[in-house]
């Protein structure tokens, strides 16, 4: 590593209401940080029944749901259905259009992270698709007190099978007390860390430790160094991506390049065309069960 990245900005993600009765800590995608190219949203969610994220559309980006506790049952208008549980990841390409519901599964509270990764103009209208990796199949290794789970990209000699249309790395580190992480990050990419547990010293060894629910935007450099100087384990995500460098026009869950494309998308959704055909006669089992008409 020639030039370790320093922390450029720090945000504390405070709880806010989203979906129906759900609470998220939104770090990327809030007013002070609308977009961190190519990342549109980072939500740390905590949801228990009957709250959730019932039937809603997406177009123009990918959603990455990574579970920490409990489960989320997902169903879409194509008949794709499943439950992701603690440690599992679902990498969903919304592309030209998905309508789906995401609801907590089972008793207790379901917790996890949802990241929205933008797609370049050439990929916004691709066929929708899913890549799902169960916890037991996620590449994981430990060395010198550092454990990494590789959700996307590669680290410490291991690689994720997930294919990312927008080049992305997504690493989940657990660091023993007094251990150090040294992770290369492509110099041309934007990168950030998000603290899940414990306290970490990021970028400069003399800087103040940072605790849970903080997002740290990293400055320029070819890697990052993180120290656990506490006596408890540190867990954080390190996420990076190649900036797309295109204009962003967003209306909630529709993310295109221009306002005109957003108008066309609203029209497609309302008229059930150009990828939204199956939305016309579809309602999730979750809503049917609640008796919603
Ligand atoms: C939403 C559009 C959405 N954060 N975290 C508008 F897509 C959503 C939405 C989510 C979501 C889902 C999960 Cl499982 C986790 C999330 C937003 O589905 F809430 C609004 N308002
Ligand atoms: Fe969604």
mmCIF file of C-alpha atoms and ligand atoms in Angstrom:
data_model
loop_
_atom_site.group_PDB
_atom_site.id
_atom_site.type_symbol
_atom_site.label_atom_id
_atom_site.label_comp_id
_atom_site.label_asym_id
_atom_site.label_seq_id
_atom_site.Cartn_x
_atom_site.Cartn_y
_atom_site.Cartn_z
ATOM 1 C CA UNK A 1 0.000 0.000 0.000
ATOM 2 C CA UNK A 2 1.524 3.305 -1.049
ATOM 3 C CA UNK A 3 -1.102 5.764 0.050
ATOM 4 C CA UNK A 4 -3.575 4.703 2.729
ATOM 5 C CA UNK A 5 -6.908 6.449 2.514
ATOM 6 C CA UNK A 6 -7.869 8.854 5.295
ATOM 7 C CA UNK A 7 -11.371 9.521 6.614
ATOM 8 C CA UNK A 8 -12.779 12.427 4.595
ATOM 9 C CA UNK A 9 -16.220 12.697 6.217
ATOM 10 C CA UNK A 10 -18.076 10.993 9.048
ATOM 11 C CA UNK A 11 -21.839 10.575 9.422
ATOM 12 C CA UNK A 12 -23.918 9.086 12.218
ATOM 13 C CA UNK A 13 -26.961 7.322 10.732
ATOM 14 C CA UNK A 14 -29.960 8.088 12.946
ATOM 15 C CA UNK A 15 -33.189 6.055 12.850
ATOM 16 C CA UNK A 16 -35.963 7.199 10.493
ATOM 17 C CA UNK A 17 -39.236 5.668 9.309
ATOM 18 C CA UNK A 18 -39.371 3.881 5.948
ATOM 19 C CA UNK A 19 -41.634 1.366 4.286
ATOM 20 C CA UNK A 20 -44.643 0.495 6.479
ATOM 21 C CA UNK A 21 -43.821 0.755 10.182
ATOM 22 C CA UNK A 22 -40.157 -0.049 9.578
ATOM 23 C CA UNK A 23 -37.153 1.814 10.899
ATOM 24 C CA UNK A 24 -33.930 2.338 8.978
ATOM 25 C CA UNK A 25 -30.706 4.128 9.725
ATOM 26 C CA UNK A 26 -29.985 5.746 6.364
ATOM 27 C CA UNK A 27 -26.460 6.968 5.800
ATOM 28 C CA UNK A 28 -26.138 7.280 2.034
ATOM 29 C CA UNK A 29 -29.236 8.692 0.325
ATOM 30 C CA UNK A 30 -30.184 11.193 2.991
ATOM 31 C CA UNK A 31 -30.241 14.933 2.480
ATOM 32 C CA UNK A 32 -26.617 15.596 3.530
ATOM 33 C CA UNK A 33 -25.311 12.773 1.335
ATOM 34 C CA UNK A 34 -27.614 12.301 -1.641
ATOM 35 C CA UNK A 35 -25.281 10.142 -3.680
ATOM 36 C CA UNK A 36 -21.839 8.640 -3.277
ATOM 37 C CA UNK A 37 -21.232 7.420 -6.830
ATOM 38 C CA UNK A 38 -22.141 4.561 -7.531
ATOM 39 C CA UNK A 39 -24.012 4.164 -4.212
ATOM 40 C CA UNK A 40 -27.538 5.557 -3.898
ATOM 41 C CA UNK A 41 -28.703 4.296 -0.526
ATOM 42 C CA UNK A 42 -27.290 2.509 2.494
ATOM 43 C CA UNK A 43 -29.940 1.530 5.042
ATOM 44 C CA UNK A 44 -29.311 -0.411 8.225
ATOM 45 C CA UNK A 45 -32.788 -1.800 8.855
ATOM 46 C CA UNK A 46 -34.504 -3.241 11.899
ATOM 47 C CA UNK A 47 -38.005 -4.547 11.323
ATOM 48 C CA UNK A 48 -40.487 -6.894 12.974
ATOM 49 C CA UNK A 49 -43.955 -8.033 11.828
ATOM 50 C CA UNK A 50 -46.366 -6.571 10.855
ATOM 51 C CA UNK A 51 -43.986 -3.822 9.679
ATOM 52 C CA UNK A 52 -42.037 -4.279 6.445
ATOM 53 C CA UNK A 53 -41.597 -3.192 2.872
ATOM 54 C CA UNK A 54 -44.729 -4.410 1.042
ATOM 55 C CA UNK A 55 -45.276 -4.311 -2.743
ATOM 56 C CA UNK A 56 -43.141 -1.629 -4.406
ATOM 57 C CA UNK A 57 -41.244 -1.218 -7.704
ATOM 58 C CA UNK A 58 -37.602 -0.616 -8.619
ATOM 59 C CA UNK A 59 -35.880 0.362 -11.867
ATOM 60 C CA UNK A 60 -32.356 1.331 -12.899
ATOM 61 C CA UNK A 61 -30.139 -0.058 -10.114
ATOM 62 C CA UNK A 62 -29.339 -3.065 -7.920
ATOM 63 C CA UNK A 63 -30.334 -3.725 -4.313
ATOM 64 C CA UNK A 64 -28.001 -5.703 -2.079
ATOM 65 C CA UNK A 65 -29.620 -7.093 1.068
ATOM 66 C CA UNK A 66 -27.222 -8.512 3.656
ATOM 67 C CA UNK A 67 -28.807 -10.051 6.736
ATOM 68 C CA UNK A 68 -27.415 -9.659 10.257
ATOM 69 C CA UNK A 69 -30.242 -11.206 12.341
ATOM 70 C CA UNK A 70 -33.549 -12.944 11.590
ATOM 71 C CA UNK A 71 -34.836 -13.200 8.038
ATOM 72 C CA UNK A 72 -36.507 -11.348 5.188
ATOM 73 C CA UNK A 73 -39.007 -13.058 2.893
ATOM 74 C CA UNK A 74 -38.923 -11.735 -0.598
ATOM 75 C CA UNK A 75 -41.506 -12.282 -3.339
ATOM 76 C CA UNK A 76 -41.708 -10.653 -6.745
ATOM 77 C CA UNK A 77 -44.164 -10.359 -9.601
ATOM 78 C CA UNK A 78 -42.295 -13.031 -11.610
ATOM 79 C CA UNK A 79 -42.968 -15.636 -8.896
ATOM 80 C CA UNK A 80 -39.440 -15.473 -7.479
ATOM 81 C CA UNK A 81 -39.752 -16.102 -3.750
ATOM 82 C CA UNK A 82 -37.446 -16.929 -0.868
ATOM 83 C CA UNK A 83 -36.234 -16.114 2.606
ATOM 84 C CA UNK A 84 -32.764 -14.801 3.301
ATOM 85 C CA UNK A 85 -31.434 -15.385 6.811
ATOM 86 C CA UNK A 86 -28.602 -14.115 9.012
ATOM 87 C CA UNK A 87 -25.357 -14.075 7.029
ATOM 88 C CA UNK A 88 -27.061 -14.550 3.637
ATOM 89 C CA UNK A 89 -26.901 -12.014 0.824
ATOM 90 C CA UNK A 90 -29.298 -11.276 -1.990
ATOM 91 C CA UNK A 91 -27.849 -9.255 -4.858
ATOM 92 C CA UNK A 92 -30.850 -8.181 -6.922
ATOM 93 C CA UNK A 93 -30.587 -6.518 -10.304
ATOM 94 C CA UNK A 94 -33.796 -4.517 -10.686
ATOM 95 C CA UNK A 95 -32.743 -3.442 -14.194
ATOM 96 C CA UNK A 96 -35.770 -2.522 -16.315
ATOM 97 C CA UNK A 97 -38.200 -3.376 -13.548
ATOM 98 C CA UNK A 98 -39.065 -5.416 -10.509
ATOM 99 C CA UNK A 99 -42.110 -5.178 -8.277
ATOM 100 C CA UNK A 100 -41.614 -7.028 -5.033
ATOM 101 C CA UNK A 101 -42.292 -7.194 -1.329
ATOM 102 C CA UNK A 102 -39.672 -7.570 1.414
ATOM 103 C CA UNK A 103 -41.115 -8.597 4.780
ATOM 104 C CA UNK A 104 -39.544 -9.834 8.023
ATOM 105 C CA UNK A 105 -39.677 -13.611 8.441
ATOM 106 C CA UNK A 106 -40.434 -15.385 11.699
ATOM 107 C CA UNK A 107 -40.644 -14.054 15.231
ATOM 108 C CA UNK A 108 -38.382 -11.374 16.619
ATOM 109 C CA UNK A 109 -36.627 -8.540 14.885
ATOM 110 C CA UNK A 110 -34.955 -8.860 11.503
ATOM 111 C CA UNK A 111 -31.851 -6.770 11.003
ATOM 112 C CA UNK A 112 -29.585 -6.184 8.069
ATOM 113 C CA UNK A 113 -28.291 -3.764 5.497
ATOM 114 C CA UNK A 114 -29.642 -2.756 2.164
ATOM 115 C CA UNK A 115 -27.320 -1.055 -0.313
ATOM 116 C CA UNK A 116 -28.527 0.403 -3.615
ATOM 117 C CA UNK A 117 -25.847 0.263 -6.312
ATOM 118 C CA UNK A 118 -26.499 2.404 -9.357
ATOM 119 C CA UNK A 119 -26.273 0.976 -12.881
ATOM 120 C CA UNK A 120 -24.679 2.785 -15.829
ATOM 121 C CA UNK A 121 -27.020 4.013 -18.590
ATOM 122 C CA UNK A 122 -26.161 0.947 -20.681
ATOM 123 C CA UNK A 123 -27.233 -1.410 -17.878
ATOM 124 C CA UNK A 124 -30.317 0.340 -16.478
ATOM 125 C CA UNK A 125 -32.751 -1.565 -18.681
ATOM 126 C CA UNK A 126 -31.170 -5.060 -18.437
ATOM 127 C CA UNK A 127 -33.273 -8.087 -17.552
ATOM 128 C CA UNK A 128 -33.921 -8.281 -13.827
ATOM 129 C CA UNK A 129 -32.110 -11.041 -11.961
ATOM 130 C CA UNK A 130 -30.995 -12.400 -8.628
ATOM 131 C CA UNK A 131 -27.798 -13.710 -7.143
ATOM 132 C CA UNK A 132 -28.339 -15.275 -3.762
ATOM 133 C CA UNK A 133 -25.551 -16.636 -1.606
ATOM 134 C CA UNK A 134 -26.301 -18.464 1.622
ATOM 135 C CA UNK A 135 -24.200 -17.771 4.684
ATOM 136 C CA UNK A 136 -22.463 -21.172 4.498
ATOM 137 C CA UNK A 137 -21.386 -20.455 0.911
ATOM 138 C CA UNK A 138 -19.967 -16.979 1.487
ATOM 139 C CA UNK A 139 -16.199 -16.942 1.052
ATOM 140 C CA UNK A 140 -14.651 -16.418 4.489
ATOM 141 C CA UNK A 141 -11.128 -16.565 5.866
ATOM 142 C CA UNK A 142 -9.182 -15.587 8.990
ATOM 143 C CA UNK A 143 -5.576 -14.456 9.455
ATOM 144 C CA UNK A 144 -3.798 -12.540 12.248
ATOM 145 C CA UNK A 145 -6.992 -11.859 14.187
ATOM 146 C CA UNK A 146 -8.894 -10.570 11.140
ATOM 147 C CA UNK A 147 -11.856 -12.457 9.660
ATOM 148 C CA UNK A 148 -13.301 -11.349 6.345
ATOM 149 C CA UNK A 149 -16.538 -12.420 4.671
ATOM 150 C CA UNK A 150 -16.322 -11.513 0.989
ATOM 151 C CA UNK A 151 -19.761 -10.497 -0.281
ATOM 152 C CA UNK A 152 -18.356 -9.016 -3.492
ATOM 153 C CA UNK A 153 -14.857 -8.668 -4.911
ATOM 154 C CA UNK A 154 -11.814 -10.262 -3.277
ATOM 155 C CA UNK A 155 -9.787 -9.983 -0.087
ATOM 156 C CA UNK A 156 -7.083 -11.913 1.771
ATOM 157 C CA UNK A 157 -6.728 -14.355 -1.127
ATOM 158 C CA UNK A 158 -10.386 -15.313 -1.491
ATOM 159 C CA UNK A 159 -13.073 -14.187 -3.922
ATOM 160 C CA UNK A 160 -16.859 -13.855 -4.062
ATOM 161 C CA UNK A 161 -18.816 -15.637 -6.803
ATOM 162 C CA UNK A 162 -21.156 -12.636 -7.097
ATOM 163 C CA UNK A 163 -20.972 -10.854 -10.450
ATOM 164 C CA UNK A 164 -21.374 -7.080 -10.149
ATOM 165 C CA UNK A 165 -22.374 -5.067 -13.216
ATOM 166 C CA UNK A 166 -21.039 -1.953 -11.567
ATOM 167 C CA UNK A 167 -17.599 -3.024 -10.294
ATOM 168 C CA UNK A 168 -18.051 -3.246 -6.521
ATOM 169 C CA UNK A 169 -16.290 -4.614 -3.448
ATOM 170 C CA UNK A 170 -18.267 -5.495 -0.335
ATOM 171 C CA UNK A 171 -16.306 -6.873 2.613
ATOM 172 C CA UNK A 172 -17.492 -7.713 6.148
ATOM 173 C CA UNK A 173 -14.559 -7.608 8.600
ATOM 174 C CA UNK A 174 -14.454 -8.861 12.180
ATOM 175 C CA UNK A 175 -11.294 -7.742 13.975
ATOM 176 C CA UNK A 176 -10.010 -9.116 17.272
ATOM 177 C CA UNK A 177 -8.785 -6.688 19.928
ATOM 178 C CA UNK A 178 -5.355 -5.267 18.988
ATOM 179 C CA UNK A 179 -5.485 -6.662 15.424
ATOM 180 C CA UNK A 180 -5.055 -4.490 12.311
ATOM 181 C CA UNK A 181 -6.696 -4.629 8.872
ATOM 182 C CA UNK A 182 -4.720 -3.554 5.804
ATOM 183 C CA UNK A 183 -6.935 -3.803 2.738
ATOM 184 C CA UNK A 184 -6.096 -2.603 -0.775
ATOM 185 C CA UNK A 185 -8.873 -0.606 -2.473
ATOM 186 C CA UNK A 186 -8.714 0.373 -6.155
ATOM 187 C CA UNK A 187 -7.406 3.962 -6.260
ATOM 188 C CA UNK A 188 -9.990 5.012 -8.864
ATOM 189 C CA UNK A 189 -12.935 3.842 -6.750
ATOM 190 C CA UNK A 190 -15.091 5.537 -4.151
ATOM 191 C CA UNK A 191 -15.019 3.687 -0.839
ATOM 192 C CA UNK A 192 -16.548 3.894 2.626
ATOM 193 C CA UNK A 193 -16.645 1.988 5.896
ATOM 194 C CA UNK A 194 -19.712 1.366 8.053
ATOM 195 C CA UNK A 195 -19.265 0.287 11.674
ATOM 196 C CA UNK A 196 -21.565 -2.500 12.914
ATOM 197 C CA UNK A 197 -20.068 -3.428 16.299
ATOM 198 C CA UNK A 198 -17.310 -2.291 18.635
ATOM 199 C CA UNK A 199 -14.978 0.605 17.912
ATOM 200 C CA UNK A 200 -12.379 1.077 15.196
ATOM 201 C CA UNK A 201 -9.614 3.521 14.373
ATOM 202 C CA UNK A 202 -9.787 4.256 10.648
ATOM 203 C CA UNK A 203 -7.196 5.777 8.326
ATOM 204 C CA UNK A 204 -4.825 7.415 10.815
ATOM 205 C CA UNK A 205 -3.548 5.508 13.819
ATOM 206 C CA UNK A 206 -3.831 8.546 16.103
ATOM 207 C CA UNK A 207 -7.449 9.341 15.209
ATOM 208 C CA UNK A 208 -10.387 8.890 17.595
ATOM 209 C CA UNK A 209 -12.165 5.508 17.586
ATOM 210 C CA UNK A 210 -15.516 5.329 15.804
ATOM 211 C CA UNK A 211 -18.514 3.270 16.982
ATOM 212 C CA UNK A 212 -21.622 1.607 15.516
ATOM 213 C CA UNK A 213 -23.954 3.249 12.955
ATOM 214 C CA UNK A 214 -21.216 5.551 11.657
ATOM 215 C CA UNK A 215 -20.437 5.871 7.969
ATOM 216 C CA UNK A 216 -16.923 6.964 7.066
ATOM 217 C CA UNK A 217 -16.266 8.241 3.574
ATOM 218 C CA UNK A 218 -12.677 7.491 2.640
ATOM 219 C CA UNK A 219 -10.483 9.929 0.740
ATOM 220 C CA UNK A 220 -8.034 9.187 -2.045
ATOM 221 C CA UNK A 221 -5.557 6.345 -1.815
ATOM 222 C CA UNK A 222 -4.922 2.753 -2.771
ATOM 223 C CA UNK A 223 -6.020 1.044 0.446
ATOM 224 C CA UNK A 224 -7.187 1.478 3.987
ATOM 225 C CA UNK A 225 -5.822 0.657 7.435
ATOM 226 C CA UNK A 226 -8.055 -0.041 10.431
ATOM 227 C CA UNK A 227 -6.969 -0.693 14.016
ATOM 228 C CA UNK A 228 -8.957 -2.290 16.812
ATOM 229 C CA UNK A 229 -7.434 -0.645 19.875
ATOM 230 C CA UNK A 230 -10.301 -1.669 22.139
ATOM 231 C CA UNK A 231 -10.771 -4.835 24.175
ATOM 232 C CA UNK A 232 -13.901 -5.932 22.263
ATOM 233 C CA UNK A 233 -14.332 -7.288 18.735
ATOM 234 C CA UNK A 234 -14.783 -4.730 15.950
ATOM 235 C CA UNK A 235 -17.096 -5.470 13.025
ATOM 236 C CA UNK A 236 -17.361 -3.164 10.026
ATOM 237 C CA UNK A 237 -18.223 -3.222 6.348
ATOM 238 C CA UNK A 238 -15.789 -1.923 3.753
ATOM 239 C CA UNK A 239 -17.555 -1.118 0.512
ATOM 240 C CA UNK A 240 -16.151 0.387 -2.657
ATOM 241 C CA UNK A 241 -17.259 0.884 -6.222
ATOM 242 C CA UNK A 242 -16.193 2.323 -9.524
ATOM 243 C CA UNK A 243 -17.877 5.711 -9.982
ATOM 244 C CA UNK A 244 -20.243 5.803 -12.950
ATOM 245 C CA UNK A 245 -19.919 9.538 -13.566
ATOM 246 C CA UNK A 246 -23.350 10.020 -15.131
ATOM 247 C CA UNK A 247 -26.208 12.340 -14.156
ATOM 248 C CA UNK A 248 -28.720 10.861 -11.694
ATOM 249 C CA UNK A 249 -32.454 11.502 -11.866
ATOM 250 C CA UNK A 250 -34.296 9.819 -9.018
ATOM 251 C CA UNK A 251 -37.917 9.443 -8.030
ATOM 252 C CA UNK A 252 -37.989 7.173 -4.967
ATOM 253 C CA UNK A 253 -37.266 3.653 -6.238
ATOM 254 C CA UNK A 254 -36.764 4.714 -9.875
ATOM 255 C CA UNK A 255 -33.233 5.848 -10.741
ATOM 256 C CA UNK A 256 -32.476 6.981 -14.282
ATOM 257 C CA UNK A 257 -30.226 9.599 -15.943
ATOM 258 C CA UNK A 258 -32.761 12.261 -16.952
ATOM 259 C CA UNK A 259 -36.128 13.635 -15.819
ATOM 260 C CA UNK A 260 -37.569 12.547 -19.137
ATOM 261 C CA UNK A 261 -36.557 8.941 -18.438
ATOM 262 C CA UNK A 262 -38.184 9.228 -14.997
ATOM 263 C CA UNK A 263 -41.435 10.444 -16.598
ATOM 264 C CA UNK A 264 -41.269 7.489 -19.010
ATOM 265 C CA UNK A 265 -40.682 5.129 -16.093
ATOM 266 C CA UNK A 266 -43.695 6.451 -14.164
ATOM 267 C CA UNK A 267 -45.732 5.980 -17.325
ATOM 268 C CA UNK A 268 -44.414 2.421 -17.841
ATOM 269 C CA UNK A 269 -45.297 1.556 -14.244
ATOM 270 C CA UNK A 270 -48.773 3.082 -14.415
ATOM 271 C CA UNK A 271 -49.539 1.519 -17.830
ATOM 272 C CA UNK A 272 -47.935 -1.874 -17.002
ATOM 273 C CA UNK A 273 -45.563 -1.806 -19.991
ATOM 274 C CA UNK A 274 -41.813 -2.058 -20.783
ATOM 275 C CA UNK A 275 -41.027 -4.528 -18.007
ATOM 276 C CA UNK A 276 -43.929 -3.812 -15.642
ATOM 277 C CA UNK A 277 -46.457 -6.043 -17.506
ATOM 278 C CA UNK A 278 -46.762 -8.556 -14.673
ATOM 279 C CA UNK A 279 -47.501 -5.863 -12.080
ATOM 280 C CA UNK A 280 -51.061 -5.610 -13.395
ATOM 281 C CA UNK A 281 -52.398 -8.806 -11.828
ATOM 282 C CA UNK A 282 -49.940 -9.321 -9.025
ATOM 283 C CA UNK A 283 -50.168 -8.867 -5.301
ATOM 284 C CA UNK A 284 -47.733 -10.349 -2.781
ATOM 285 C CA UNK A 285 -48.809 -13.216 -0.510
ATOM 286 C CA UNK A 286 -47.848 -10.891 2.333
ATOM 287 C CA UNK A 287 -50.585 -8.401 1.326
ATOM 288 C CA UNK A 288 -53.093 -11.154 0.489
ATOM 289 C CA UNK A 289 -52.550 -12.551 4.004
ATOM 290 C CA UNK A 290 -53.244 -9.120 5.509
ATOM 291 C CA UNK A 291 -56.469 -8.903 3.485
ATOM 292 C CA UNK A 292 -55.324 -5.756 1.653
ATOM 293 C CA UNK A 293 -57.420 -5.098 -1.444
HETATM 294 C C1 LIG B 1 -38.789 2.011 0.758
HETATM 295 C C2 LIG B 1 -38.697 2.499 -1.899
HETATM 296 C C3 LIG B 1 -38.160 1.323 -1.388
HETATM 297 N N1 LIG B 1 -34.835 0.509 2.636
HETATM 298 N N2 LIG B 1 -34.129 -1.604 3.562
HETATM 299 C C4 LIG B 1 -39.284 3.435 -1.097
HETATM 300 F F1 LIG B 1 -37.606 0.437 -2.192
HETATM 301 C C5 LIG B 1 -38.194 1.067 -0.039
HETATM 302 C C6 LIG B 1 -37.632 -0.197 0.493
HETATM 303 C C7 LIG B 1 -36.490 -0.194 1.383
HETATM 304 C C8 LIG B 1 -35.943 -1.321 2.023
HETATM 305 C C9 LIG B 1 -36.198 -2.683 2.030
HETATM 306 C C10 LIG B 1 -35.412 -3.460 2.835
HETATM 307 CL CL1 LIG B 1 -35.671 -5.166 2.931
HETATM 308 C C11 LIG B 1 -34.377 -2.924 3.589
HETATM 309 C C12 LIG B 1 -34.898 -0.825 2.790
HETATM 310 C C13 LIG B 1 -35.790 0.901 1.791
HETATM 311 O O1 LIG B 1 -38.153 -1.256 0.193
HETATM 312 F F2 LIG B 1 -38.848 1.783 2.067
HETATM 313 C C14 LIG B 1 -39.335 3.196 0.258
HETATM 314 N N3 LIG B 1 -39.929 4.131 1.087
HETATM 315 FE FE1 LIG B 2 -37.250 -3.250 -2.624
#
